[in-house]
Amino acid sequence: MTTLDHLITSRTLAKVIHHFCNFYQPLSIRQIARRIGEDAGNVHKMIQRLEKAGLVEKQGEGYEASYHAVESYAMECLRYLHSEQVKHNKLKESSNE
């Protein structure tokens, strides 16, 4: 397993990171889940991990809560993880050919 595999342990987490790197408006868990085509419960777990790491912030409470990427350093981290995931996927695809 590569270092990246340890960082991005699930397809859902990779999709959530991709979402935050490409969509800047705050959205609810359900909105993000619909947008990326994943289960809201799994998305919620992944967002909690990112929030705990200081990369995502929550606005509001309960069903009105929305999430967005923290500016500057956190966005750089998310973009880096996203670019590394893209590179990793391309390497896997080329090795399968």
PDB file of N, CA, C and O in Angstrom, residues 43 52 69:
ATOM      1  N   VAL A  43     -20.869   9.774   3.674  1.00  0.00           N
ATOM      2  CA  VAL A  43     -20.383  11.137   3.423  1.00  0.00           C
ATOM      3  C   VAL A  43     -20.218  11.866   4.749  1.00  0.00           C
ATOM      4  O   VAL A  43     -19.218  12.547   4.978  1.00  0.00           O
ATOM      5  N   LYS A  52     -12.490  17.265  11.681  1.00  0.00           N
ATOM      6  CA  LYS A  52     -11.582  17.018  12.806  1.00  0.00           C
ATOM      7  C   LYS A  52     -10.147  17.420  12.453  1.00  0.00           C
ATOM      8  O   LYS A  52      -9.388  17.894  13.291  1.00  0.00           O
ATOM      9  N   ALA A  69     -15.012  24.061   2.688  1.00  0.00           N
ATOM     10  CA  ALA A  69     -13.579  23.922   2.963  1.00  0.00           C
ATOM     11  C   ALA A  69     -13.074  25.182   3.645  1.00  0.00           C
ATOM     12  O   ALA A  69     -13.493  26.286   3.329  1.00  0.00           O
TER      13      ALA A  69
END
